[in-house]
Amino acid sequence: MSHTSEEMMAVAAARRLHDGDVCFVGIGLPSKAANLARATHAPRCVLIYESGTIGAKPLNLPLSIGDGELAETADAVVGVPEIFAYWLQAGRIDVGFLGAAQTDRHGNLNSTVIGDYDHPRVRLPGGGGAPEIAASCKQTLVILKQSPRTFVERLDFRTSVGFGDGPGSRERLGLRGRGITAVITDLGELEPDPETLELTLARVHPGVGVEQAVAATGWPLAVRDDLEESARPTGRELKALRALRTADERERAG
Amino acid sequence: MSHTSEEMMAVAAARRLHDGDVCFVGIGLPSKAANLARATHAPRCVLIYESGTIGAKPLNLPLSIGDGELAETADAVVGVPEIFAYWLQAGRIDVGFLGAAQTDRHGNLNSTVIGDYDHPRVRLPGGGGAPEIAASCKQTLVILKQSPRTFVERLDFRTSVGFGDGPGSRERLGLRGRGITAVITDLGELEPDPETLELTLARVHPGVGVEQAVAATGWPLAVRDDLEESARPTGRELKALRALRTADERERAG
Amino acid sequence: MARIVTLEEGIAELVSDGDTVALEGFTHLIPHAAGHEIIRQRRRGLTLIRLTPDVIYDQLIGAGCAARLVFSWGGNPGVGSLHRLREAVEHGWPEPLELEEHSHAGMAAAYAAGAADLPFGVLRGYAGTDLPAHTMVRWIECPFTGERLAAVRALRPDVGIVHAQRADREGNVQLWGISGVQKEAVLASARSLVTVEEIVDELEPVPGAVILPGWALTAVAAAPGGAHPSYVHGYYERDNGFYVRWDAISRDREAFGEWIREHVLEAAR
Amino acid sequence: MARIVTLEEGIAELVSDGDTVALEGFTHLIPHAAGHEIIRQRRRGLTLIRLTPDVIYDQLIGAGCAARLVFSWGGNPGVGSLHRLREAVEHGWPEPLELEEHSHAGMAAAYAAGAADLPFGVLRGYAGTDLPAHTMVRWIECPFTGERLAAVRALRPDVGIVHAQRADREGNVQLWGISGVQKEAVLASARSLVTVEEIVDELEPVPGAVILPGWALTAVAAAPGGAHPSYVHGYYERDNGFYVRWDAISRDREAFGEWIREHVLEAAR
């Protein structure tokens, strides 16, 4: 079966979840990836949405983090202050998913503005749950299409901290989680170098050349010696992924 | 109808509640008084117990602050952290009731130890909700039998603050409520003097002489010029009070 | 004790020009009808507070009601940008909009502090980000361990407005499903208005329900359908199509103005 | 993921000599069976934490399990004193008992801080009282207003033990009625054990229920009747007579020892 690059991203992200992982999930590709994991190799993955739904098991892909189906299928629904204080901040989340508009080489993320804060070229939605997800989850996975506009030398605004200025930064800032373990893009997967904590090309997706990934990165991208090619999505993965639909899509499909 | 001095105390306390008052209630006479008020002139009195029951409307007098009937009849049941933070501390309670083992002339209360803290003659249960009830309720009513052992010149331990060392103390300590508005005893009712904030005899119960109240007080008790005699419990009050029973008492009564 | 009022009375009495107003709702139970009434009553210079300003705040901002926005995520969920918000920020139209920008965790802690009448909330947050320059955050030291933590100034709105499933005739409010920060927003506010789908004789207990006692509220108003296009658990579904259509309507000043005139200003209350 | 264990296994694996243990329950749902198992397994030198130490703590203290008590109100509710607690404090029998004494509000804030992994909680409390000398309270200044507030050190027990109505086979726990500080006590603890009246296939939703997800717990054990003489909402009533009888039993060292031998040590588990 052929697949789109977005499907490849969802599959690559889903594969990084283990059965039983407790995941803090946002809408879009993260939610798709977490639900794909739940539908395939990680049926006991616990999904937490920042709307306060713990252990949501949606049949349809939610369109927003506050869909009624999340509450209906959750083990528990708690208030937003509680979800951030007792669950996220307390270090109970294994994997946090984040998107962003920009990342730098240390996985610091911008989801606030492009351009100057006071006179922005583009005003983005803002941090939402991201700053503390990046700070407190045991690990964070970032999903983001790769281009020189998104993989930048210097962020316009630092909304969430990946590895700050490099080794020692997270410790100095008192951040409790390990930080970003992978950035999954439409071209491949980047992982922090164990020494420098700089995002390094660890995998390319099938059909993608290294030079393509390097060209799509605004800093001189380091490439791992043991660079791998991502395994192509399996038929089972693609089937499960394509079966994930929002209630509206399901309705339109009849 | 004749009445006991304990009945007089409950009636006197109940009369100080207004319809619609939100009351933070402990077990024993406070609970009796609040439920008496609810059964007579103040049917919309809102009872809050520190177990987290808001708007409890028990048919039977509860034996503990955590009786199941309180939860069953409450408008809402919340956790203990919430009841103290969002409800008591936030200043939403009109009237707090407190008992104690000792009071001093400024209405500071001891419910911790008699004697030295480390080598007590009597180890009492401790503060429980009292310190913050005394601090945060708009007004506090104290119910306490009067004797030289309970109305003392100097507390063995200050568990809860009435008026501290006198005028200005509450403000300096940052306490938000007005403090104690009355101490209701088996002999009469004491109120703080508006100038000195010293507890002053404002009423004697029927059949009690002023000298009796003075003799039962461990400090030189000031007597208000306009000293009144408490109105005798009415037949309606006594009837309603005697109808208040715990479920066990009701069962034993058959 | 909450007074039962009409929505028109409630907004007229509770919301004044220049007030700090929180209309809360986390995807679910968003008080659209109350927001429209604020637009109809032409309030100006409001400081609007909300974790997730979405379509109703886009409308309030585009209609010129707001001078300031305190928020943590401003977008059209699942669709994209809020074009009226962006235009106010990027071009100062129809009014310049000052921003105080938080994270969700920070705003949640700030509301909780407000509800508890504490002057600040404490969290592990904001460290290393560029947000502190645009929000109300200070650093405090734990008096026991010496750790450095973020302190956020408590949110204490003049008016808190939320929508709920139902209330009884005493003004006791019951809401269930995703409850967001609504309880905190109401308890943190000096005055509060709750719009409800219906006013009933008795509130049947419901699993997961949050109760707001009537005596802790200022006013309750019936506003059936008052959360549309968001949803009300147990009453109606989210009108996802509207959120998609809003993207086109809100991109254009004229289309936006037309929509507000037709659906808000000239709409039957 | 919570393991389903027997009560005996749960206590053996989770509670060691010298541990800090919170057995919580606010009048309702007091984990008596778990307390008895601790006595049977002859744990020593425990720091016991609880807002309202009552009969079960009187038993643990009288049986010599405790070296330290962190509490805010220690009495036999509606009856009077805890005689074993008093004897430990007043006469050091059977062991001296060190006290760390709080108010309810202070302990609740300290548990909430522990559950949120903050090193301290903030409250308006303790000011002007003699308690600060006997508790863990410091004064902090609001970085925005300069107000002086109380800070309490977070409670982080080694083990949190609570009783609940039921759990499913995944260890998800459901409890309802008065819920006290149980959620906070469990979430603040490094390890947790929940005893339940029954383990069921599916947890039917119940109004007002608190859910503790199995993955956030260490172990769940069936202990039917495990809250007696306290009560379990929906299962059995409080045995008020027992609390009255306890007053006489506990006044006398010998009668107490006899009772413990008969009803705890030699009782079938």
Short mmCIF file of C-alpha atoms in Angstrom, two decimals, chain A residues 17 78 166 205 209 240 244:
data_model
loop_
_atom_site.label_atom_id
_atom_site.label_comp_id
_atom_site.label_asym_id
_atom_site.label_seq_id
_atom_site.Cartn_x
_atom_site.Cartn_y
_atom_site.Cartn_z
CA LEU A 17 4.53 4.48 22.26
CA VAL A 78 -11.35 16.17 36.30
CA GLY A 166 22.25 22.56 25.61
CA HIS A 205 11.57 8.01 5.74
CA GLY A 209 17.46 11.54 0.78
CA ALA A 240 -5.95 1.09 11.34
CA LEU A 244 -9.54 6.58 12.46
#
